[in-house]
Coordinates of C-alpha atoms and ligand atoms in Angstrom, one line a residue:
M235 CA -183.3 60.0 56.3
D236 CA -186.2 61.3 55.1
Y237 CA -188.5 58.8 57.4
E238 CA -191.8 59.7 54.9
K239 CA -190.0 59.0 51.9
L240 CA -188.6 55.5 53.8
A241 CA -192.0 54.7 54.5
A242 CA -193.9 54.7 51.2
L243 CA -190.9 53.0 50.0
L244 CA -191.8 50.5 52.5
F245 CA -195.1 50.5 52.5
P246 CA -196.1 51.8 49.3
D247 CA -200.1 50.1 49.7
V248 CA -200.6 50.9 52.9
T249 CA -203.3 53.8 52.1
K250 CA -204.8 53.9 55.6
T251 CA -203.5 55.9 58.8
P252 CA -203.7 54.8 62.2
D253 CA -206.2 57.2 63.1
D254 CA -208.4 55.7 60.5
F255 CA -208.6 52.4 62.7
E256 CA -208.8 54.3 65.8
A257 CA -211.9 55.4 64.1
I258 CA -213.0 52.2 63.5
Y259 CA -212.6 50.7 66.7
P260 CA -213.5 53.6 69.4
P261 CA -213.2 53.4 72.7
R262 CA -215.7 51.3 74.2
N263 CA -218.8 52.6 75.8
L264 CA -219.1 50.9 78.7
P265 CA -219.2 51.1 82.4
E266 CA -216.9 53.2 85.0
G267 CA -214.5 50.1 85.9
A268 CA -215.7 47.6 83.3
R269 CA -212.3 45.2 82.7
V270 CA -212.0 44.0 78.8
T271 CA -209.7 41.4 78.3
R272 CA -209.1 38.5 75.9
F273 CA -208.1 35.1 75.6
A274 CA -205.5 34.9 73.1
P275 CA -204.2 31.2 72.0
S276 CA -202.3 30.1 69.2
P277 CA -204.6 27.6 67.6
T278 CA -202.5 24.2 67.7
G279 CA -205.2 21.6 68.3
Y280 CA -204.0 21.4 72.1
M281 CA -205.9 23.5 74.9
H282 CA -203.5 22.9 78.1
I283 CA -205.5 23.4 81.3
G284 CA -202.8 26.1 82.2
G285 CA -205.4 28.2 79.0
L286 CA -208.4 27.4 80.3
F287 CA -207.4 28.6 83.7
Q288 CA -206.8 31.9 81.2
A289 CA -209.9 31.9 80.2
I290 CA -212.0 31.5 83.0
T291 CA -210.4 34.4 84.8
D292 CA -210.7 36.5 81.9
C293 CA -214.4 35.7 82.0
F294 CA -214.8 36.2 85.1
V295 CA -212.9 39.5 85.5
A296 CA -214.7 40.7 83.0
H297 CA -218.2 39.8 83.1
Q298 CA -217.9 40.9 86.7
T299 CA -217.6 44.2 85.9
G300 CA -220.1 44.9 83.0
G301 CA -216.8 44.0 81.0
V302 CA -216.5 41.9 77.6
A303 CA -214.2 39.1 77.0
M304 CA -212.9 38.2 73.7
L305 CA -211.7 34.8 72.0
R306 CA -208.4 36.4 69.6
I307 CA -207.1 33.4 67.5
E308 CA -203.0 34.0 67.5
D309 CA -202.3 32.0 64.4
T310 CA -198.8 34.5 63.4
D311 CA -196.8 30.9 63.2
K312 CA -198.2 29.0 60.9
K313 CA -195.9 26.1 62.0
R314 CA -197.2 25.3 64.3
E315 CA -200.9 26.3 62.9
V316 CA -203.2 22.3 62.2
V317 CA -206.6 21.8 60.5
N318 CA -209.6 22.3 63.2
G319 CA -207.3 24.2 65.8
V320 CA -209.3 27.2 66.3
K321 CA -212.3 24.1 66.9
A322 CA -210.8 22.5 69.7
I323 CA -209.8 25.7 71.6
V324 CA -213.3 26.6 71.1
D325 CA -214.6 23.3 72.2
G326 CA -212.3 23.3 74.6
C327 CA -214.4 26.3 76.5
T328 CA -217.8 25.6 75.8
A329 CA -216.9 22.7 77.5
F330 CA -216.8 24.1 80.3
G331 CA -219.3 26.6 80.2
V332 CA -216.5 29.9 79.1
N333 CA -218.5 31.6 76.6
F334 CA -216.8 34.7 74.9
D335 CA -218.3 37.8 74.6
E336 CA -216.6 38.4 70.8
G337 CA -213.8 36.9 69.1
A338 CA -213.9 33.5 67.4
T339 CA -216.7 31.3 67.2
G340 CA -215.6 28.5 65.2
E341 CA -213.4 27.5 62.2
G342 CA -213.8 30.7 60.3
T343 CA -216.3 32.1 62.3
E344 CA -216.3 34.7 64.7
Q345 CA -218.2 37.8 66.5
G346 CA -218.0 40.9 67.5
A347 CA -217.1 44.5 66.2
Y348 CA -213.7 45.3 67.0
G349 CA -212.3 41.8 64.7
P350 CA -211.4 40.7 62.5
Y351 CA -210.3 38.7 65.7
T352 CA -207.8 35.9 64.0
Q353 CA -204.3 37.9 63.4
S354 CA -203.9 36.9 60.2
Q355 CA -206.6 39.1 59.0
R356 CA -205.6 42.1 60.3
V357 CA -202.4 42.5 58.4
E358 CA -203.2 45.8 57.1
I359 CA -203.5 47.2 61.1
Y360 CA -200.7 45.8 61.4
H361 CA -198.6 47.3 58.8
T362 CA -200.7 50.6 58.7
V363 CA -199.1 51.0 62.4
A364 CA -195.5 49.6 61.0
K365 CA -195.4 52.4 58.3
S366 CA -196.4 55.0 61.3
L367 CA -193.9 54.1 63.4
V368 CA -191.0 54.3 59.8
Q369 CA -192.9 57.8 59.6
K370 CA -191.8 58.7 63.0
G371 CA -188.3 57.3 63.0
F372 CA -189.1 54.7 65.4
A373 CA -188.7 51.7 62.9
Y374 CA -186.4 50.8 60.4
P375 CA -185.6 47.4 57.4
C376 CA -183.5 45.5 58.5
F377 CA -181.5 43.1 55.8
C378 CA -179.7 40.5 58.1
S379 CA -179.6 37.2 57.1
P380 CA -180.3 34.4 59.3
E381 CA -176.5 33.8 58.7
D382 CA -175.4 36.7 59.9
I383 CA -177.6 37.0 62.8
A384 CA -175.9 34.2 63.7
D385 CA -172.3 35.3 63.1
M386 CA -173.3 38.2 65.0
K387 CA -174.2 36.0 68.3
E388 CA -171.2 34.1 67.8
R389 CA -168.9 37.5 67.8
Q390 CA -171.0 38.4 70.7
E391 CA -170.3 35.5 72.5
A392 CA -166.8 35.4 72.0
E393 CA -166.2 39.1 73.0
G394 CA -168.1 37.9 76.5
A395 CA -171.0 40.4 75.6
Q396 CA -172.8 40.6 78.7
I397 CA -176.0 41.6 76.5
T398 CA -177.0 39.5 73.2
G399 CA -179.2 40.7 70.7
Y400 CA -179.3 42.7 67.8
F401 CA -178.3 46.1 69.6
G402 CA -176.7 49.0 69.3
K403 CA -173.4 48.7 68.0
W404 CA -174.2 45.7 66.7
A405 CA -177.4 46.6 64.9
K406 CA -175.6 47.0 61.4
C407 CA -178.8 48.1 59.2
R408 CA -179.5 50.7 62.6
E409 CA -178.0 53.3 60.1
L410 CA -178.2 52.3 56.8
T411 CA -178.7 55.0 54.7
Y412 CA -182.1 56.0 52.1
E413 CA -179.9 55.2 49.1
E414 CA -178.8 52.1 50.5
I415 CA -181.7 50.6 51.6
E416 CA -183.5 51.3 48.4
Q417 CA -180.6 49.0 46.4
N418 CA -180.9 46.4 48.9
I419 CA -184.5 46.4 47.6
K420 CA -183.9 47.1 44.1
D421 CA -181.6 44.1 44.9
G422 CA -184.8 41.9 46.0
K423 CA -183.1 41.2 49.0
S424 CA -185.8 40.6 51.6
W425 CA -185.8 42.4 55.1
M426 CA -187.4 42.5 58.7
L427 CA -188.7 45.7 60.2
R428 CA -187.0 46.7 63.4
L429 CA -187.7 48.7 66.4
R430 CA -185.5 51.5 67.1
S431 CA -184.6 50.9 71.2
L432 CA -184.4 53.7 72.4
G433 CA -183.5 51.4 76.0
K434 CA -180.6 52.4 78.0
E435 CA -178.1 49.8 79.1
D436 CA -178.3 50.7 82.9
G437 CA -182.2 51.4 82.2
R438 CA -185.0 50.3 84.2
V439 CA -189.0 49.4 84.0
S440 CA -191.6 48.9 86.2
F441 CA -194.9 47.9 86.1
D442 CA -197.6 46.8 88.5
D443 CA -198.9 42.8 87.8
M444 CA -202.5 42.2 88.6
I445 CA -201.6 39.1 90.4
K446 CA -197.7 39.4 91.0
G447 CA -197.6 43.2 92.3
K448 CA -194.5 45.1 91.2
I449 CA -192.5 44.1 89.2
E450 CA -189.2 45.8 88.0
L451 CA -186.9 44.7 85.0
P452 CA -184.0 45.8 82.9
E453 CA -185.4 48.2 80.1
N454 CA -185.4 46.8 76.4
L455 CA -182.1 47.6 74.6
R456 CA -183.2 45.3 71.6
D457 CA -184.1 46.8 68.3
E458 CA -186.7 44.0 68.3
V459 CA -188.5 42.7 65.1
L460 CA -192.0 44.2 64.5
L461 CA -192.4 42.6 60.9
K462 CA -190.9 39.5 59.7
T463 CA -189.8 39.1 56.0
D464 CA -193.1 37.9 54.8
G465 CA -194.4 40.6 56.5
V466 CA -195.8 38.9 59.5
P467 CA -195.9 40.4 62.6
T468 CA -194.2 38.5 65.4
Y469 CA -195.9 38.1 68.9
H470 CA -194.3 41.5 70.4
F471 CA -196.0 43.8 67.9
A472 CA -199.4 42.1 67.1
H473 CA -200.0 42.2 71.0
A474 CA -199.8 46.0 70.9
C475 CA -201.7 46.7 68.4
D476 CA -204.3 44.2 68.8
D477 CA -204.5 44.9 73.2
H478 CA -204.8 48.1 71.4
F479 CA -207.1 48.3 69.0
M480 CA -209.2 45.8 70.9
R481 CA -209.1 48.4 73.5
T482 CA -208.3 45.7 75.9
T483 CA -207.3 46.9 79.2
H484 CA -207.1 43.8 81.2
V485 CA -204.3 41.3 79.5
V486 CA -204.2 37.8 81.4
R487 CA -201.4 35.6 80.3
G488 CA -198.8 32.9 81.2
E489 CA -196.3 34.2 83.4
E490 CA -193.5 33.0 81.0
W491 CA -194.4 36.4 79.2
I492 CA -192.8 38.3 81.6
S493 CA -189.7 38.5 80.8
S494 CA -190.9 40.7 77.6
V495 CA -192.6 42.7 79.2
P496 CA -190.0 45.4 78.6
T497 CA -190.0 44.9 74.6
H498 CA -193.8 46.0 75.0
I499 CA -193.7 48.8 77.3
A500 CA -191.3 50.3 74.6
L501 CA -193.3 49.2 71.6
F502 CA -195.9 50.5 73.4
R503 CA -194.5 54.1 74.0
A504 CA -193.6 54.0 70.4
C505 CA -197.3 53.6 69.6
G506 CA -198.5 55.9 71.7
Y507 CA -200.1 53.7 73.1
K508 CA -201.8 53.4 76.2
M509 CA -200.7 49.6 78.5
P510 CA -203.2 47.7 79.2
K511 CA -202.4 46.1 82.8
Y512 CA -201.0 42.8 83.3
C513 CA -201.9 39.4 85.4
H514 CA -199.4 37.3 84.7
T515 CA -200.9 33.4 86.0
A516 CA -198.6 31.1 87.6
Q517 CA -198.2 27.7 85.9
V518 CA -200.0 24.6 86.7
M519 CA -197.9 22.5 88.4
K520 CA -197.9 18.4 90.2
I521 CA -196.0 16.3 92.0
D522 CA -194.2 13.9 89.7
E523 CA -195.2 10.3 90.1
E524 CA -192.1 8.9 89.8
D525 CA -189.5 10.9 91.9
G526 CA -192.3 13.3 94.1
T527 CA -190.7 17.3 93.2
K528 CA -193.0 19.6 91.9
R529 CA -192.8 20.2 88.2
K530 CA -194.5 22.0 85.6
L531 CA -197.8 19.3 83.9
S532 CA -196.5 18.6 80.6
K533 CA -198.1 18.2 77.8
R534 CA -196.5 15.2 76.9
K535 CA -196.2 13.5 80.3
D536 CA -199.7 14.1 81.8
P537 CA -202.6 13.7 80.1
E538 CA -204.4 15.7 82.3
A539 CA -202.6 18.8 80.8
A540 CA -204.7 18.3 78.0
V541 CA -208.2 19.6 78.5
S542 CA -209.6 17.2 76.1
Y543 CA -208.5 14.5 78.8
F544 CA -211.9 16.3 81.0
V545 CA -214.4 16.0 78.7
E546 CA -213.2 12.4 77.0
N547 CA -213.0 11.1 80.8
G548 CA -216.6 12.8 81.0
F549 CA -215.8 15.4 84.2
P550 CA -218.6 17.3 84.3
K551 CA -217.8 20.5 83.1
E552 CA -219.6 22.3 86.4
S553 CA -216.9 19.8 88.6
V554 CA -213.8 21.4 86.4
V555 CA -214.1 24.9 86.9
E556 CA -215.5 24.2 90.8
Y557 CA -212.1 22.5 91.1
L558 CA -210.2 25.2 88.8
L559 CA -211.9 28.0 90.9
T560 CA -210.3 26.6 94.0
L561 CA -206.6 27.0 92.2
L562 CA -207.3 30.1 90.9
N563 CA -208.9 31.7 94.1
S564 CA -207.7 31.6 97.8
G565 CA -211.5 32.5 99.0
F566 CA -213.0 30.5 96.8
E567 CA -213.6 27.3 99.1
D568 CA -214.3 29.3 101.6
W569 CA -217.0 31.4 99.5
R570 CA -218.1 28.0 98.5
R571 CA -218.6 26.6 102.7
A572 CA -220.9 29.6 103.2
N573 CA -223.0 29.6 99.7
P574 CA -222.7 25.5 99.0
K575 CA -225.9 26.3 96.2
E576 CA -225.0 29.4 94.8
D577 CA -224.2 29.6 90.7
V578 CA -220.6 29.8 90.8
N579 CA -220.4 32.2 88.1
N580 CA -221.6 34.7 90.9
Y581 CA -218.5 33.9 92.9
P582 CA -216.3 37.2 93.6
F583 CA -213.4 36.7 92.1
N584 CA -210.5 38.8 92.9
L585 CA -207.4 39.1 90.6
K586 CA -205.1 39.7 93.9
K587 CA -206.4 36.0 95.4
M588 CA -205.0 34.3 92.5
S589 CA -201.7 32.3 93.4
V590 CA -198.3 34.1 92.8
S591 CA -195.6 31.2 93.0
G592 CA -198.0 28.0 91.4
C593 CA -200.6 26.3 91.6
L594 CA -200.4 21.9 92.6
F595 CA -203.2 20.2 89.9
D596 CA -204.4 17.5 91.9
L597 CA -206.5 15.0 90.6
V598 CA -208.0 13.1 93.3
K599 CA -208.8 16.6 94.7
L600 CA -210.8 17.0 91.5
T601 CA -212.5 13.8 92.2
D602 CA -213.8 14.4 95.1
I603 CA -215.6 17.7 93.9
S604 CA -216.6 16.2 91.7
K605 CA -218.5 13.1 93.5
G606 CA -220.4 16.3 95.4
V607 CA -221.2 18.0 92.7
I608 CA -222.5 15.4 90.8
S609 CA -224.0 13.8 93.7
V610 CA -226.4 16.6 93.9
M611 CA -227.8 16.5 90.9
T612 CA -231.3 15.2 89.9
A613 CA -231.4 12.3 88.5
D614 CA -232.9 13.2 85.4
T615 CA -229.5 15.6 84.6
V616 CA -227.4 13.1 85.1
Y617 CA -228.9 11.1 82.8
D618 CA -229.6 13.6 80.1
R619 CA -225.3 14.6 81.3
V620 CA -224.3 10.7 80.7
T621 CA -226.3 9.9 77.8
E622 CA -225.1 12.8 75.6
W623 CA -221.1 11.7 77.0
A624 CA -221.7 7.9 76.3
K625 CA -223.0 9.4 72.8
E626 CA -219.4 9.6 71.4
F627 CA -217.7 7.7 73.8
D628 CA -219.4 4.7 75.0
T629 CA -221.8 3.9 72.9
E630 CA -222.7 1.1 74.3
L631 CA -224.0 2.5 77.3
Y632 CA -225.5 4.8 75.7
D633 CA -227.8 1.7 74.2
L634 CA -228.0 0.5 77.4
F635 CA -229.6 3.6 79.3
T636 CA -231.4 4.9 75.4
A637 CA -233.2 2.1 75.4
D638 CA -235.1 1.9 79.1
A639 CA -234.5 5.1 79.9
D640 CA -237.3 5.7 82.5
F641 CA -235.2 2.5 84.1
A642 CA -231.5 4.0 83.6
K643 CA -233.3 7.4 85.2
A644 CA -234.6 4.8 88.5
I645 CA -231.1 3.1 89.0
I646 CA -229.6 6.5 88.8
N647 CA -231.8 7.8 91.2
I648 CA -230.8 5.3 94.0
D649 CA -229.9 7.1 97.5
R650 CA -230.2 10.5 95.3
E651 CA -232.6 13.9 95.3
N652 CA -232.7 13.1 99.5
P653 CA -230.5 15.8 102.4
K654 CA -227.7 13.3 102.5
P655 CA -227.1 12.0 98.9
R656 CA -224.3 9.3 97.8
K657 CA -221.6 10.7 96.5
D658 CA -219.9 7.8 95.2
I659 CA -219.6 8.6 91.3
A660 CA -216.4 11.2 90.4
K661 CA -216.8 11.2 86.5
W662 CA -219.3 9.5 84.0
D663 CA -217.2 7.3 82.4
E664 CA -217.4 5.4 86.0
V665 CA -221.1 5.1 85.2
K666 CA -221.2 1.8 83.3
D667 CA -219.0 0.1 85.6
F668 CA -220.9 1.2 88.2
F669 CA -224.3 0.1 87.4
S670 CA -223.2 -3.2 85.6
Y671 CA -225.0 -5.4 88.0
F672 CA -228.4 -4.1 86.5
F673 CA -227.5 -5.0 82.5
D674 CA -227.3 -9.3 82.4
S675 CA -224.7 -8.5 79.3
L676 CA -222.9 -6.2 81.4
F677 CA -223.0 -8.3 85.1
V678 CA -220.0 -10.2 86.0
P679 CA -220.4 -12.6 88.9
C680 CA -218.5 -12.8 92.1
Y681 CA -218.3 -16.6 93.6
D682 CA -215.5 -15.4 96.4
L683 CA -217.3 -15.5 99.9
P684 CA -215.5 -12.7 102.5
A685 CA -213.0 -14.7 104.9
N686 CA -215.7 -14.9 107.8
I687 CA -218.3 -16.6 105.7
T688 CA -218.2 -20.7 105.0
A689 CA -219.8 -21.8 101.7
E690 CA -222.3 -23.5 103.7
D691 CA -223.3 -20.1 105.6
A692 CA -223.8 -18.3 102.6
K693 CA -225.7 -21.9 101.2
A694 CA -228.2 -21.5 104.5
I695 CA -228.4 -17.6 103.9
L696 CA -229.6 -18.1 100.6
N697 CA -231.7 -20.9 100.6
A698 CA -233.4 -19.2 104.3
Y699 CA -234.1 -16.3 102.2
M700 CA -235.2 -17.6 99.3
A701 CA -238.1 -18.6 101.0
V702 CA -239.2 -15.6 102.5
Y703 CA -238.2 -13.1 100.2
D704 CA -241.4 -11.4 98.0
A705 CA -240.1 -8.8 95.8
A706 CA -243.2 -6.5 96.8
D707 CA -241.5 -5.9 99.8
E708 CA -241.1 -2.5 101.0
K709 CA -237.7 -1.3 102.8
D710 CA -238.7 -1.7 106.3
V711 CA -240.2 -5.5 105.8
W712 CA -237.7 -6.6 103.5
F713 CA -234.2 -5.5 106.2
N714 CA -236.8 -6.7 109.5
K715 CA -237.1 -10.4 106.9
I716 CA -232.6 -9.7 106.4
K717 CA -232.6 -9.7 110.5
D718 CA -234.7 -12.1 111.2
L719 CA -232.7 -14.6 109.6
C720 CA -229.5 -13.6 111.7
E721 CA -230.5 -15.4 114.9
P722 CA -231.3 -19.3 113.9
L723 CA -228.2 -19.0 111.5
G724 CA -226.1 -18.3 114.4
F725 CA -225.8 -14.2 113.3
T726 CA -226.9 -11.5 115.0
P727 CA -229.1 -8.5 114.4
N728 CA -227.4 -6.2 116.6
V729 CA -223.9 -5.2 115.2
K730 CA -223.2 -3.3 118.7
E731 CA -223.6 -6.8 120.2
Y732 CA -221.9 -8.4 118.0
K733 CA -218.7 -5.8 118.5
K734 CA -219.0 -6.4 122.2
N735 CA -218.8 -10.1 122.5
P736 CA -217.8 -11.1 118.5
D737 CA -216.8 -15.0 119.4
A738 CA -220.3 -15.3 120.8
F739 CA -221.5 -14.9 116.9
K740 CA -220.5 -15.7 113.1
G741 CA -221.4 -12.0 112.0
H742 CA -223.8 -10.0 112.2
V743 CA -226.8 -8.6 110.4
G744 CA -224.2 -6.9 107.9
D745 CA -222.6 -10.1 107.2
V746 CA -226.0 -12.0 106.3
S747 CA -227.0 -9.0 103.9
G748 CA -223.6 -9.2 102.5
V749 CA -223.9 -12.5 101.3
I750 CA -227.2 -11.3 99.6
R751 CA -225.9 -8.1 97.9
L752 CA -222.7 -10.8 96.8
A753 CA -224.8 -12.6 95.1
V754 CA -227.2 -10.5 93.3
T755 CA -225.0 -7.9 92.5
G756 CA -221.3 -9.7 93.0
R757 CA -220.1 -7.2 94.8
M758 CA -219.6 -6.4 98.2
N759 CA -220.3 -2.4 98.5
T760 CA -223.5 -1.3 96.7
P761 CA -226.1 1.2 97.3
D762 CA -229.0 0.0 99.4
L763 CA -229.7 -2.6 97.9
C764 CA -233.3 -3.0 98.7
T765 CA -233.9 -0.9 96.5
I766 CA -231.9 -2.6 93.6
M767 CA -233.3 -5.7 94.1
Q768 CA -236.7 -4.2 93.7
L769 CA -235.7 -2.5 90.6
L770 CA -234.1 -6.0 89.0
G771 CA -237.1 -7.6 89.9
K772 CA -238.2 -11.3 91.2
E773 CA -237.1 -13.1 88.0
K774 CA -233.5 -12.0 88.3
V775 CA -233.0 -12.2 92.1
L776 CA -234.1 -15.3 92.2
A777 CA -231.9 -16.3 89.2
R778 CA -228.6 -14.8 90.5
M779 CA -229.2 -16.1 93.7
L780 CA -229.5 -19.7 92.8
E781 CA -226.8 -19.8 90.4
F782 CA -224.9 -18.4 93.2
L783 CA -225.9 -21.2 95.4
N784 CA -224.5 -23.8 92.3
N785 CA -220.9 -22.2 92.4
I786 CA -219.6 -21.5 95.8
Ligands
LIG174 N1 -200.6 33.4 71.9 C1 -199.9 33.4 73.2 C2 -199.8 32.4 73.8 O1 -200.3 31.7 72.8 C3 -200.7 34.6 73.8 C4 -200.1 35.1 75.3 C5 -200.8 36.6 75.8 O2 -202.4 36.0 75.8 O3 -200.8 37.4 75.4 O4 -198.8 32.1 74.9

């Protein structure tokens, strides 16, 4: 067979050679050891938390070594594509501070010298490489229809074939002559391009996965499809071409691709390309609420499988990244304990410390971490972040907070900006409820007294307190006044004393202040009450106490 002639027949419009692209995309001029990574999602409009895992890993691995991280859009499957699918990915990454150096930056926009970074715009490259494979006899056109393939499968099953697929004696089109191919094309038959596999039935291949270690698998036997009948490449072929010409050194991707590595090895060999290093990340798992089993986080069942969930619920990006790093790298928590204030980007990320078998996603732990992250933010930062979030997701809160920014910052600052800040808010969608009693439009009174306080006691406490209350009281004076209420009303100012001898008192100072707290805020539990009362002001405090007295 004259492969040159066949290549010209199949690709009459291809004028470039792979060497032209070698020149357009030369090896990168980077420091020794620099790693080039890429995150390569399909624009399906949905970003799974596992994708964010990979994107974070890509950026750490590249940036720590002075390398480059790219965002490549794999849009070869047009059936799965949705409007604004690229935007969902770009937003999904930037929302968590994950920034790529090259690649897609939005719908139809990109940056970098190794583009285009969208596969549908790289057809010329795929066809040029495909043509060169035909010229070398490593690829051939296949005219089998879907029915032919289904029929082949049936026969393989009937025969009880150990290995199924298009290969060896089953590969009907493998030995077509030039004349047959030419006639088929003249007849208008559509064709796909297949790899002429060199694999043997007992062949094995192995590779060193940077996360999972050495993996050995059966060699690829099948004449895999490289180009589909519409000329669009398969994932496998595009992966080889793109990661070669983008000069990727490390491929971070989900472990579901491990079984395809033998195909990729065959393809890189056929093309004459150096293999990248593979880093296959473990699945993100969760414990099923119903049956307690460990399972994959599912797009259908688990809202938290989508990164948009964390944006909508107002988890700060720092919390999410901080939490994901605890899952991604087993050394992270120790590092964080030793370096509590260090910028997370300085963490020495290590591929060897990634989970091999699957990491367990735990919203409770994220919530806990997030409380810590938010507790050390300044009031100004919290204010900015809450209003930014509320502008999109809660206009009522946005209006309340922006109507009087100083007031909003003051309430945010209660028990904050000190060495032991309160850890109470985990996400911005809790803020409105958390501070609701500061706003008359949100305040919900509560007239249910705690079990150990009678209505008479509550009334006596409030009446006595109103007689001494002064809105200007500083904390000490404020507290002393409450302590002074205790004894005449049968309570004790001394909690220890109460615990020693509970039958001797109606309660202690905490119960007394609790009644005041309940009257003023409608809650049993709040940050510092003295500050709350100062911020509410005399008029509101007294009005709420009177209302309370009338209702218990
Ligand atoms: N487009 C593939 C996916 O969405 C990317 C796999 C890879 O990173 O190579 O899973």
